[in-house]
Amino acid sequence: MQIDDVMQRSAQAFALYKEVAPSIRAAFLETIASEITLVKDTLVAAAQAETNLPAARLNGEIVRTTSQLQLFANLIKEGSWVEAVIDTAKPDATPAKPDLRRMLVPAGPVVVFGASNFPFAFSTAGGDTASALAAGATVVVKGHPAHPRTSLLVFEAIQKAISKRGMPEYTVQHVTGEGNAVGKALVVHPQTTGVGFTGSLQGGKALLAYAAEREVPIPVFAEMSSINPVVFYPDALATQAEQLAQTFAGSVTLGMGQFCTNPGLLIGLKSAALDNFASLLGTAIAAVAPQKMLHKGICEAYGKGRTNMLAQENVVLVNQSVAPADMEAWPSLARTAAKNFLANPRLKEELFGPFSLLVECEDKAELLAVLKSLHGQLTTTIVGTATDTAQWKDVIAVQSTLAGRVILNNPPTGVEVCAAMVHGGPFPATTDQRFTSVGTGAIRRWVRPVCYQNFPDDMLPDALKAANPLGIWRQIDNQFTR
Ligand code: NAP
């Protein structure tokens, strides 16, 4: 497949699609959702065969995907997301001020890399595609090589929606290919204006490097690596150990740990309560049966990474499940002292699978040192009672700087798709911490602000016209109004 042809077609479709009225774009998104629902059983069967994920999880993920499309349809039907700002002319001011009106407009064709661990919700018709289409961008999907058939079937559902709603033929295109060349060609193509990616740190950094080498650099919104540190504060550990062990064993092993929000790092202060918790958590993790991982590469990477982690000096295995069979993950809990953690950078790297490392701190100073040594994260979780949150305010303040989502007394796995969600964070969690890849805020990755100066009303986009024909919320002369 000629990537140049694909991107040229995407650019031609963009010239038409960006002019499609928001209500019609919304109907298009809704039709993609209904076409996916129509072939749900076929999609689940294909994804089960390609990803080893259980049917219940895949069915849930399809609902998440269609709900996500509906969420973006609702967002653009309402319309205020364009952030219309109007500063009316002040002809009598000295100097006179012109009429200035700003809104967000789509930037151009977007390339989306499907993720291996979410064959629906972060793939062909997933959050990146839904948010880009909602913004008015055209999309080229690079299907993940681990689930090519699933990706193609979802693309066929999108094609039906394109045809039913009379959208430009190449509003969404689908390409495949293994071995980096296709991905690189898409990112460096001059017509590409943005990239969405969920995957490895290595892959995300490679895409960022391709983008930086271009004559015209473009943003790469890559979600890559996070160990999601959880701090267990002392009163919670002393009073809720059993319940916490069950909850966090569930979170560490959910989907065999193949979630970007998997809690890979657990931190507590040295105490009998921490020892008790470690033992209970180890037992609960060991009780979880190994299951198949998404693909051979991920399973091998987890196997090697786990062996390597347990071979590090002063890292001790607390407990593990029964030995896994071929392609299965090995649920495990390990433990180390903070001084080892601080001295060994490898212990801070993501290990994608059902593994967590418990770090034991001697005192508050060491706890603070551990927190300050961490890379950027998608989430960080505070496990504490009211007594803890009152007593450890300064530590919690440091902890809260680490991630895009700061959680109190919930496990980090489970990412709501809603307006308030932030699924992003400082590098290497993502390449751009100002944005989220989940929730309605994800649309902001694919747009740019444009200011219209001194335009007559009939030349302005509807969102900026004096009569506000779309009925959206706008900021006029510093007042929010509708
Ligand atoms: P990946 O290797 O990063 O691949 C993701 C996508 O990017 C694929 O389409 C891949 O296609 C492409 N790609 C990777 N490197 C590239 C490069 N240098 N140039 C151009 N394209 C490139 O991720 P994966 O296959 O999903 O899993 C591998 C590892 O990623 C896992 O073991 C895990 O550590 C991590 N991972 C993390 C998350 C997370 O949410 N944090 C999610 C999934 C995976 P080609 O191979 O065809 O080039």
Short mmCIF file of C-alpha atoms and ligand atoms in Angstrom, two decimals:
data_model
loop_
_atom_site.label_atom_id
_atom_site.label_comp_id
_atom_site.label_asym_id
_atom_site.label_seq_id
_atom_site.Cartn_x
_atom_site.Cartn_y
_atom_site.Cartn_z
CA MET A 1 0.00 0.00 0.00
CA GLN A 2 1.30 3.44 -0.92
CA ILE A 3 1.28 5.57 2.18
CA ASP A 4 1.54 8.69 0.05
CA ASP A 5 -1.75 7.83 -1.68
CA VAL A 6 -3.39 7.15 1.67
CA MET A 7 -2.32 10.46 3.17
CA GLN A 8 -3.18 12.47 0.06
CA ARG A 9 -6.68 10.95 0.10
CA SER A 10 -6.96 11.77 3.79
CA ALA A 11 -6.05 15.40 3.08
CA GLN A 12 -8.62 15.63 0.27
CA ALA A 13 -11.30 14.11 2.50
CA PHE A 14 -10.33 16.54 5.28
CA ALA A 15 -11.08 19.54 3.05
CA LEU A 16 -14.69 18.26 2.82
CA TYR A 17 -15.16 16.64 6.21
CA LYS A 18 -14.09 19.67 8.24
CA GLU A 19 -17.02 21.56 6.71
CA VAL A 20 -19.60 18.93 7.72
CA ALA A 21 -22.05 20.40 10.23
CA PRO A 22 -21.55 19.19 13.82
CA SER A 23 -25.03 17.62 13.95
CA ILE A 24 -24.20 15.50 10.89
CA ARG A 25 -20.78 14.56 12.25
CA ALA A 26 -22.55 13.52 15.45
CA ALA A 27 -24.97 11.32 13.50
CA PHE A 28 -21.95 9.77 11.75
CA LEU A 29 -20.35 8.88 15.10
CA GLU A 30 -23.65 7.40 16.30
CA THR A 31 -23.90 5.33 13.13
CA ILE A 32 -20.39 3.94 13.65
CA ALA A 33 -21.54 2.90 17.14
CA SER A 34 -24.68 1.20 15.81
CA GLU A 35 -22.76 -0.58 13.00
CA ILE A 36 -20.30 -1.92 15.61
CA THR A 37 -23.16 -3.09 17.80
CA LEU A 38 -24.74 -4.92 14.84
CA VAL A 39 -21.65 -7.10 14.39
CA LYS A 40 -20.76 -7.31 18.07
CA ASP A 41 -20.72 -11.12 18.24
CA THR A 42 -18.46 -11.44 15.19
CA LEU A 43 -16.13 -8.78 16.62
CA VAL A 44 -15.92 -10.48 20.01
CA ALA A 45 -15.18 -13.87 18.42
CA ALA A 46 -12.43 -12.37 16.25
CA ALA A 47 -10.87 -10.49 19.15
CA GLN A 48 -11.03 -13.53 21.41
CA ALA A 49 -9.09 -15.55 18.86
CA GLU A 50 -6.50 -12.81 18.35
CA THR A 51 -6.00 -11.40 21.86
CA ASN A 52 -6.84 -14.23 24.31
CA LEU A 53 -9.04 -11.77 26.21
CA PRO A 54 -12.22 -13.31 27.67
CA ALA A 55 -15.59 -12.69 25.97
CA ALA A 56 -17.04 -10.84 28.99
CA ARG A 57 -14.18 -8.32 28.94
CA LEU A 58 -14.45 -7.88 25.16
CA ASN A 59 -18.21 -7.39 25.29
CA GLY A 60 -17.67 -4.75 27.98
CA GLU A 61 -15.02 -3.10 25.85
CA ILE A 62 -17.38 -2.87 22.88
CA VAL A 63 -19.95 -1.11 25.06
CA ARG A 64 -17.19 1.24 26.24
CA THR A 65 -16.28 1.93 22.60
CA THR A 66 -19.83 2.66 21.45
CA SER A 67 -20.52 4.77 24.58
CA GLN A 68 -17.35 6.71 23.83
CA LEU A 69 -18.59 7.44 20.29
CA GLN A 70 -21.94 8.56 21.75
CA LEU A 71 -20.17 10.77 24.30
CA PHE A 72 -18.30 12.61 21.53
CA ALA A 73 -21.50 12.81 19.45
CA ASN A 74 -23.21 14.49 22.41
CA LEU A 75 -20.25 16.83 22.92
CA ILE A 76 -20.34 18.18 19.37
CA LYS A 77 -24.14 18.34 19.28
CA GLU A 78 -24.00 20.63 22.32
CA GLY A 79 -21.16 22.53 20.64
CA SER A 80 -19.56 24.64 23.40
CA TRP A 81 -16.35 22.55 23.22
CA VAL A 82 -15.04 24.90 20.48
CA GLU A 83 -14.28 27.45 23.25
CA ALA A 84 -15.69 30.45 21.40
CA VAL A 85 -14.26 33.71 22.76
CA ILE A 86 -15.37 37.12 21.51
CA ASP A 87 -13.78 40.46 22.29
CA THR A 88 -15.99 43.03 20.61
CA ALA A 89 -14.53 46.07 18.86
CA LYS A 90 -13.83 49.21 20.91
CA PRO A 91 -13.65 51.89 18.22
CA ASP A 92 -13.62 54.68 20.79
CA ALA A 93 -10.70 53.29 22.80
CA THR A 94 -7.22 54.77 22.34
CA PRO A 95 -5.84 53.12 20.38
CA ALA A 96 -9.05 51.69 18.85
CA LYS A 97 -9.50 47.93 19.42
CA PRO A 98 -10.62 45.68 16.57
CA ASP A 99 -13.25 42.92 16.83
CA LEU A 100 -11.50 39.61 17.71
CA ARG A 101 -13.17 36.18 17.76
CA ARG A 102 -11.47 32.88 18.53
CA MET A 103 -12.49 29.24 18.34
CA LEU A 104 -10.98 25.78 17.96
CA VAL A 105 -10.84 24.25 14.47
CA PRO A 106 -9.55 20.83 13.34
CA ALA A 107 -5.84 20.80 12.47
CA GLY A 108 -5.86 18.19 9.69
CA PRO A 109 -5.46 14.45 9.05
CA VAL A 110 -4.58 12.37 12.10
CA VAL A 111 -2.73 9.03 12.31
CA VAL A 112 -3.95 6.65 15.02
CA PHE A 113 -1.92 3.61 16.16
CA GLY A 114 -4.22 0.89 17.51
CA ALA A 115 -3.22 -0.44 20.94
CA SER A 116 -2.60 -4.14 21.58
CA ASN A 117 -4.25 -4.18 25.01
CA PHE A 118 -7.58 -2.59 23.99
CA PRO A 119 -8.61 -4.12 20.64
CA PHE A 120 -11.74 -1.94 20.60
CA ALA A 121 -11.61 0.99 23.03
CA PHE A 122 -8.08 2.15 22.07
CA SER A 123 -7.95 0.81 18.54
CA THR A 124 -9.65 1.31 15.16
CA ALA A 125 -12.81 3.02 16.42
CA GLY A 126 -11.43 3.78 19.88
CA GLY A 127 -10.97 7.01 21.77
CA ASP A 128 -8.31 8.52 19.49
CA THR A 129 -10.40 7.94 16.35
CA ALA A 130 -13.67 9.04 17.99
CA SER A 131 -12.17 12.25 19.35
CA ALA A 132 -10.45 13.08 16.03
CA LEU A 133 -13.62 12.49 14.00
CA ALA A 134 -15.62 14.56 16.47
CA ALA A 135 -13.12 17.41 16.08
CA GLY A 136 -13.56 17.33 12.28
CA ALA A 137 -10.27 15.58 11.50
CA THR A 138 -9.90 12.68 9.08
CA VAL A 139 -8.19 9.56 10.40
CA VAL A 140 -5.74 6.96 9.13
CA VAL A 141 -5.65 3.98 11.48
CA LYS A 142 -2.53 1.85 11.70
CA GLY A 143 -4.05 -1.41 12.92
CA HIS A 144 -2.10 -3.20 15.63
CA PRO A 145 -0.32 -6.26 14.17
CA ALA A 146 -1.52 -8.43 17.07
CA HIS A 147 -5.21 -8.18 16.08
CA PRO A 148 -5.38 -7.50 12.33
CA ARG A 149 -8.72 -9.23 11.66
CA THR A 150 -10.50 -7.50 14.53
CA SER A 151 -9.14 -4.17 13.36
CA LEU A 152 -10.31 -4.76 9.80
CA LEU A 153 -13.79 -5.84 10.91
CA VAL A 154 -14.19 -2.66 12.94
CA PHE A 155 -12.97 -0.67 9.94
CA GLU A 156 -15.66 -2.33 7.82
CA ALA A 157 -18.28 -1.13 10.31
CA ILE A 158 -16.84 2.40 10.00
CA GLN A 159 -16.97 2.15 6.20
CA LYS A 160 -20.66 1.23 6.36
CA ALA A 161 -21.29 4.29 8.51
CA ILE A 162 -19.35 6.48 6.04
CA SER A 163 -21.53 5.23 3.24
CA LYS A 164 -24.84 5.42 5.18
CA ARG A 165 -24.17 9.00 6.30
CA GLY A 166 -22.69 10.18 3.01
CA MET A 167 -19.35 11.16 4.50
CA PRO A 168 -16.31 11.63 2.22
CA GLU A 169 -15.12 8.15 1.20
CA TYR A 170 -11.67 8.50 2.79
CA THR A 171 -12.75 10.10 6.07
CA VAL A 172 -11.29 7.02 7.79
CA GLN A 173 -8.72 4.69 6.23
CA HIS A 174 -7.04 1.59 7.57
CA VAL A 175 -3.49 0.40 6.97
CA THR A 176 -1.54 -2.57 8.28
CA GLY A 177 2.05 -3.69 8.19
CA GLU A 178 4.61 -4.96 10.64
CA GLY A 179 8.19 -3.85 11.07
CA ASN A 180 8.04 -0.11 11.74
CA ALA A 181 8.27 1.06 8.10
CA VAL A 182 4.54 1.72 7.69
CA GLY A 183 4.28 3.52 11.02
CA LYS A 184 7.27 5.69 10.23
CA ALA A 185 5.99 6.56 6.74
CA LEU A 186 2.66 7.67 8.24
CA VAL A 187 4.26 9.88 10.89
CA VAL A 188 6.72 11.57 8.54
CA HIS A 189 4.20 12.17 5.74
CA PRO A 190 3.77 15.92 5.14
CA GLN A 191 -0.05 15.69 5.23
CA THR A 192 -0.11 14.18 8.74
CA THR A 193 -0.87 16.81 11.39
CA GLY A 194 -1.02 14.73 14.57
CA VAL A 195 -0.45 11.22 15.93
CA GLY A 196 -2.26 9.21 18.61
CA PHE A 197 -0.45 6.21 20.11
CA THR A 198 -0.77 3.79 23.03
CA GLY A 199 2.00 1.26 23.49
CA SER A 200 5.58 0.82 24.59
CA LEU A 201 7.98 3.57 25.73
CA GLN A 202 10.35 2.55 22.97
CA GLY A 203 7.63 2.77 20.29
CA GLY A 204 6.28 6.11 21.52
CA LYS A 205 9.75 7.63 21.67
CA ALA A 206 10.49 6.40 18.14
CA LEU A 207 7.35 8.11 16.81
CA LEU A 208 8.27 11.30 18.66
CA ALA A 209 11.73 11.21 17.05
CA TYR A 210 10.24 10.72 13.55
CA ALA A 211 7.95 13.69 14.13
CA ALA A 212 10.80 15.89 15.31
CA GLU A 213 12.85 15.06 12.21
CA ARG A 214 10.13 16.28 9.85
CA GLU A 215 10.54 19.56 8.02
CA VAL A 216 7.33 20.61 9.77
CA PRO A 217 7.22 18.98 13.23
CA ILE A 218 3.84 17.71 14.47
CA PRO A 219 2.54 16.67 17.89
CA VAL A 220 2.68 13.00 18.89
CA PHE A 221 0.26 12.17 21.68
CA ALA A 222 1.79 8.94 22.95
CA GLU A 223 0.67 7.17 26.10
CA MET A 224 3.54 4.89 27.03
CA SER A 225 4.74 3.88 30.43
CA SER A 226 3.48 4.19 33.99
CA ILE A 227 3.93 2.15 37.17
CA ASN A 228 1.11 3.94 39.00
CA PRO A 229 2.56 4.23 42.51
CA VAL A 230 0.23 3.53 45.42
CA VAL A 231 1.16 4.80 48.90
CA PHE A 232 -0.39 2.87 51.78
CA TYR A 233 -0.45 5.22 54.77
CA PRO A 234 -0.06 3.69 58.26
CA ASP A 235 -3.55 3.98 59.77
CA ALA A 236 -5.15 2.41 56.68
CA LEU A 237 -2.67 -0.47 56.80
CA ALA A 238 -3.29 -1.01 60.51
CA THR A 239 -7.07 -1.04 60.20
CA GLN A 240 -7.95 -2.36 56.70
CA ALA A 241 -5.16 -4.74 55.66
CA GLU A 242 -7.33 -7.70 54.70
CA GLN A 243 -9.72 -5.69 52.56
CA LEU A 244 -6.90 -3.71 50.94
CA ALA A 245 -5.06 -6.93 50.08
CA GLN A 246 -8.12 -8.29 48.26
CA THR A 247 -8.78 -5.03 46.42
CA PHE A 248 -5.21 -4.52 45.27
CA ALA A 249 -4.64 -8.18 44.37
CA GLY A 250 -7.64 -7.75 42.05
CA SER A 251 -6.19 -4.56 40.60
CA VAL A 252 -2.65 -5.96 40.05
CA THR A 253 -3.97 -9.06 38.27
CA LEU A 254 -6.94 -7.52 36.42
CA GLY A 255 -6.67 -8.45 32.72
CA MET A 256 -3.37 -10.16 33.65
CA GLY A 257 -1.90 -6.77 34.47
CA GLN A 258 -2.15 -5.59 30.86
CA PHE A 259 -3.49 -2.15 31.72
CA CYS A 260 -1.57 1.10 31.58
CA THR A 261 -3.02 1.92 35.01
CA ASN A 262 -1.81 -1.31 36.61
CA PRO A 263 -0.43 -0.63 40.14
CA GLY A 264 3.16 -1.79 39.63
CA LEU A 265 4.63 0.02 42.64
CA LEU A 266 3.31 -0.18 46.20
CA ILE A 267 4.93 1.93 48.93
CA GLY A 268 4.62 1.85 52.72
CA LEU A 269 6.46 2.57 55.94
CA LYS A 270 8.35 -0.26 57.64
CA SER A 271 6.08 -1.76 60.31
CA ALA A 272 4.41 -4.96 61.46
CA ALA A 273 1.26 -3.71 59.69
CA LEU A 274 3.17 -3.50 56.37
CA ASP A 275 4.56 -7.03 56.89
CA ASN A 276 1.05 -8.32 57.54
CA PHE A 277 -0.28 -6.52 54.45
CA ALA A 278 2.56 -7.89 52.27
CA SER A 279 1.77 -11.41 53.38
CA LEU A 280 -1.99 -11.02 52.81
CA LEU A 281 -1.49 -9.38 49.42
CA GLY A 282 1.03 -12.04 48.35
CA THR A 283 -1.42 -14.79 49.29
CA ALA A 284 -4.26 -13.08 47.40
CA ILE A 285 -2.12 -12.59 44.27
CA ALA A 286 -0.87 -16.19 44.46
CA ALA A 287 -4.50 -17.37 44.46
CA VAL A 288 -5.09 -15.87 41.01
CA ALA A 289 -4.79 -18.42 38.20
CA PRO A 290 -2.40 -17.50 35.37
CA GLN A 291 -4.10 -16.62 32.08
CA LYS A 292 -2.91 -16.13 28.54
CA MET A 293 -1.44 -12.76 27.66
CA LEU A 294 -2.32 -10.67 24.60
CA HIS A 295 0.42 -11.88 22.28
CA LYS A 296 3.66 -13.82 22.28
CA GLY A 297 5.84 -10.70 22.31
CA ILE A 298 4.12 -9.25 25.38
CA CYS A 299 4.27 -12.63 27.16
CA GLU A 300 7.99 -13.02 26.44
CA ALA A 301 8.66 -9.43 27.50
CA TYR A 302 6.81 -10.04 30.78
CA GLY A 303 8.59 -13.36 31.40
CA LYS A 304 12.02 -11.82 30.85
CA GLY A 305 11.17 -8.66 32.75
CA ARG A 306 9.88 -10.59 35.75
CA THR A 307 12.96 -12.83 35.85
CA ASN A 308 15.15 -9.78 35.54
CA MET A 309 13.28 -7.93 38.29
CA LEU A 310 13.59 -10.87 40.69
CA ALA A 311 17.31 -11.16 39.88
CA GLN A 312 17.99 -7.60 40.99
CA GLU A 313 20.01 -7.28 44.17
CA ASN A 314 17.86 -7.32 47.34
CA VAL A 315 14.57 -7.81 45.50
CA VAL A 316 12.74 -10.64 47.24
CA LEU A 317 9.78 -12.61 45.93
CA VAL A 318 6.90 -12.41 48.42
CA ASN A 319 4.57 -14.82 46.65
CA GLN A 320 3.51 -16.01 43.20
CA SER A 321 0.71 -18.04 41.65
CA VAL A 322 1.12 -21.58 40.36
CA ALA A 323 3.53 -21.74 37.43
CA PRO A 324 2.06 -20.53 34.15
CA ALA A 325 1.59 -22.59 30.98
CA ASP A 326 2.64 -21.43 27.50
CA MET A 327 1.60 -17.83 26.71
CA GLU A 328 0.38 -17.30 30.29
CA ALA A 329 1.48 -14.59 32.72
CA TRP A 330 2.82 -15.36 36.19
CA PRO A 331 1.04 -13.24 38.85
CA SER A 332 3.70 -12.19 41.40
CA LEU A 333 4.50 -9.84 44.26
CA ALA A 334 8.06 -8.82 45.17
CA ARG A 335 9.49 -6.61 47.87
CA THR A 336 12.53 -4.44 48.43
CA ALA A 337 13.83 -1.79 50.78
CA ALA A 338 13.65 1.88 49.74
CA LYS A 339 17.44 2.23 49.74
CA ASN A 340 17.68 -0.46 47.03
CA PHE A 341 14.85 1.13 45.09
CA LEU A 342 16.57 4.50 45.20
CA ALA A 343 19.88 3.02 44.06
CA ASN A 344 18.56 0.92 41.15
CA PRO A 345 16.86 2.73 38.22
CA ARG A 346 15.66 -0.58 36.70
CA LEU A 347 13.19 -0.97 39.55
CA LYS A 348 11.36 2.15 38.35
CA GLU A 349 10.65 0.77 34.86
CA GLU A 350 7.23 -0.48 33.77
CA LEU A 351 6.83 -4.25 33.81
CA PHE A 352 3.72 -4.85 31.72
CA GLY A 353 1.89 -7.74 33.41
CA PRO A 354 0.53 -8.94 36.79
CA PHE A 355 3.54 -7.92 38.86
CA SER A 356 3.93 -5.41 41.64
CA LEU A 357 6.91 -4.32 43.72
CA LEU A 358 6.38 -3.36 47.35
CA VAL A 359 8.87 -0.78 48.59
CA GLU A 360 9.47 -0.50 52.31
CA CYS A 361 10.58 2.91 53.64
CA GLU A 362 12.40 3.40 56.96
CA ASP A 363 10.80 6.77 57.67
CA LYS A 364 9.07 9.81 56.23
CA ALA A 365 12.29 11.21 54.74
CA GLU A 366 12.86 8.00 52.81
CA LEU A 367 9.22 7.92 51.66
CA LEU A 368 9.61 11.45 50.32
CA ALA A 369 12.88 10.50 48.62
CA VAL A 370 11.20 7.54 46.90
CA LEU A 371 8.32 9.72 45.67
CA LYS A 372 10.68 12.42 44.42
CA SER A 373 12.76 9.83 42.54
CA LEU A 374 9.84 8.63 40.41
CA HIS A 375 9.19 9.37 36.74
CA GLY A 376 5.93 10.93 35.55
CA GLN A 377 2.85 8.73 35.96
CA LEU A 378 -0.70 8.32 34.68
CA THR A 379 -2.03 7.78 38.18
CA THR A 380 -0.97 7.81 41.79
CA THR A 381 -3.11 6.45 44.61
CA ILE A 382 -3.36 7.56 48.22
CA VAL A 383 -4.60 4.79 50.51
CA GLY A 384 -5.35 6.44 53.81
CA THR A 385 -7.95 7.01 56.50
CA ALA A 386 -9.04 10.50 57.59
CA THR A 387 -6.36 10.24 60.28
CA ASP A 388 -3.73 9.56 57.61
CA THR A 389 -4.79 12.34 55.25
CA ALA A 390 -4.65 14.83 58.14
CA GLN A 391 -1.29 13.58 59.37
CA TRP A 392 0.52 13.11 56.01
CA LYS A 393 -0.56 16.26 54.18
CA ASP A 394 2.97 17.23 53.12
CA VAL A 395 3.76 13.77 51.73
CA ILE A 396 0.40 13.69 49.92
CA ALA A 397 1.23 17.09 48.42
CA VAL A 398 4.46 15.68 46.94
CA GLN A 399 2.69 12.51 45.80
CA SER A 400 0.02 14.59 44.04
CA THR A 401 2.59 16.18 41.72
CA LEU A 402 3.45 12.83 40.13
CA ALA A 403 0.48 12.05 37.92
CA GLY A 404 -2.41 13.22 35.76
CA ARG A 405 -4.92 11.46 38.03
CA VAL A 406 -4.59 11.45 41.83
CA ILE A 407 -6.82 8.84 43.47
CA LEU A 408 -7.99 8.50 47.05
CA ASN A 409 -8.88 5.00 48.28
CA ASN A 410 -9.79 3.45 44.91
CA PRO A 411 -7.62 1.09 42.87
CA PRO A 412 -6.15 2.83 39.77
CA THR A 413 -7.35 0.28 37.22
CA GLY A 414 -10.68 1.35 35.79
CA VAL A 415 -10.68 4.57 33.77
CA GLU A 416 -14.07 6.30 33.48
CA VAL A 417 -14.81 7.80 30.08
CA CYS A 418 -16.24 11.20 31.01
CA ALA A 419 -15.65 14.94 30.84
CA ALA A 420 -13.53 15.19 34.01
CA MET A 421 -11.17 12.27 33.26
CA VAL A 422 -7.45 12.84 32.80
CA HIS A 423 -5.68 9.87 31.25
CA GLY A 424 -2.31 11.47 30.77
CA GLY A 425 0.60 12.66 32.83
CA PRO A 426 4.20 13.84 32.89
CA PHE A 427 6.73 12.01 30.69
CA PRO A 428 7.15 9.06 30.23
CA ALA A 429 3.48 8.42 31.07
CA THR A 430 2.76 10.51 27.98
CA THR A 431 4.66 12.75 25.59
CA ASP A 432 2.48 15.76 26.40
CA GLN A 433 1.11 16.12 29.91
CA ARG A 434 -1.23 18.95 28.91
CA PHE A 435 -3.64 16.50 27.31
CA THR A 436 -5.78 13.46 28.07
CA SER A 437 -6.42 10.51 25.77
CA VAL A 438 -9.62 9.46 27.56
CA GLY A 439 -12.79 11.50 28.03
CA THR A 440 -14.13 14.47 26.12
CA GLY A 441 -10.94 16.49 26.78
CA ALA A 442 -9.21 14.15 24.28
CA ILE A 443 -10.71 16.20 21.43
CA ARG A 444 -8.34 19.09 22.22
CA ARG A 445 -5.39 17.12 20.82
CA TRP A 446 -6.64 17.46 17.25
CA VAL A 447 -7.50 21.14 17.05
CA ARG A 448 -5.84 24.52 16.88
CA PRO A 449 -7.15 27.92 17.90
CA VAL A 450 -7.92 30.46 15.17
CA CYS A 451 -8.63 34.13 15.81
CA TYR A 452 -10.75 36.04 13.28
CA GLN A 453 -10.01 39.74 13.35
CA ASN A 454 -12.35 42.40 11.97
CA PHE A 455 -14.65 39.92 10.16
CA PRO A 456 -18.22 40.87 9.23
CA ASP A 457 -20.87 38.59 10.72
CA ASP A 458 -21.70 36.78 7.49
CA MET A 459 -18.07 35.70 7.03
CA LEU A 460 -17.73 34.22 10.51
CA PRO A 461 -18.26 30.55 11.45
CA ASP A 462 -21.65 29.96 13.13
CA ALA A 463 -19.96 29.50 16.52
CA LEU A 464 -18.77 33.12 16.43
CA LYS A 465 -21.75 34.89 14.80
CA ALA A 466 -23.45 37.66 16.76
CA ALA A 467 -26.80 35.88 17.08
CA ASN A 468 -25.18 32.67 18.38
CA PRO A 469 -27.19 30.40 16.04
CA LEU A 470 -25.70 27.25 17.63
CA GLY A 471 -26.82 28.37 21.11
CA ILE A 472 -23.42 27.48 22.62
CA TRP A 473 -21.67 28.85 25.70
CA ARG A 474 -19.26 31.64 24.75
CA GLN A 475 -17.03 34.13 26.51
CA ILE A 476 -18.03 37.60 25.32
CA ASP A 477 -16.05 40.55 26.65
CA ASN A 478 -14.87 38.35 29.55
CA GLN A 479 -18.37 37.14 30.51
CA PHE A 480 -19.57 33.56 29.98
CA THR A 481 -22.93 33.66 28.28
CA ARG A 482 -25.26 31.73 26.05
P1 NAP B 1 4.50 -1.39 20.67
O1 NAP B 1 5.57 -2.35 20.39
O2 NAP B 1 4.89 -0.06 21.15
O3 NAP B 1 3.65 -1.24 19.30
C1 NAP B 1 2.53 -0.39 19.21
C2 NAP B 1 2.34 0.04 17.76
O4 NAP B 1 3.40 0.92 17.38
C3 NAP B 1 2.34 -1.07 16.76
O5 NAP B 1 1.44 -0.76 15.72
C4 NAP B 1 3.76 -1.06 16.22
O6 NAP B 1 3.69 -1.57 14.94
C5 NAP B 1 4.10 0.42 16.25
N1 NAP B 1 5.52 0.68 16.48
C6 NAP B 1 6.26 0.26 17.55
N2 NAP B 1 7.51 0.71 17.45
C7 NAP B 1 7.58 1.42 16.30
C8 NAP B 1 8.63 2.13 15.65
N3 NAP B 1 9.87 2.18 16.15
N4 NAP B 1 8.35 2.74 14.48
C9 NAP B 1 7.12 2.68 13.94
N5 NAP B 1 6.09 2.02 14.51
C10 NAP B 1 6.31 1.40 15.68
O7 NAP B 1 3.47 -1.94 21.71
P2 NAP B 1 2.76 -3.39 21.89
O8 NAP B 1 3.00 -4.29 20.75
O9 NAP B 1 1.38 -3.10 22.21
O10 NAP B 1 3.40 -4.01 23.20
C11 NAP B 1 4.77 -4.07 23.46
C12 NAP B 1 5.02 -3.52 24.87
O11 NAP B 1 4.43 -2.23 24.98
C13 NAP B 1 4.39 -4.30 26.01
O12 NAP B 1 5.15 -5.37 26.42
C14 NAP B 1 4.29 -3.24 27.08
O13 NAP B 1 5.51 -3.14 27.76
C15 NAP B 1 4.03 -1.97 26.32
N6 NAP B 1 2.62 -1.53 26.32
C16 NAP B 1 2.27 -0.56 27.19
C17 NAP B 1 0.96 -0.10 27.22
C18 NAP B 1 0.57 0.98 28.16
O14 NAP B 1 -0.60 1.31 28.14
N7 NAP B 1 1.44 1.51 28.96
C19 NAP B 1 0.01 -0.64 26.38
C20 NAP B 1 0.39 -1.63 25.48
C21 NAP B 1 1.71 -2.07 25.47
P3 NAP B 1 4.84 -2.36 14.18
O15 NAP B 1 5.37 -3.37 15.12
O16 NAP B 1 4.12 -2.91 13.01
O17 NAP B 1 5.82 -1.31 13.81
#
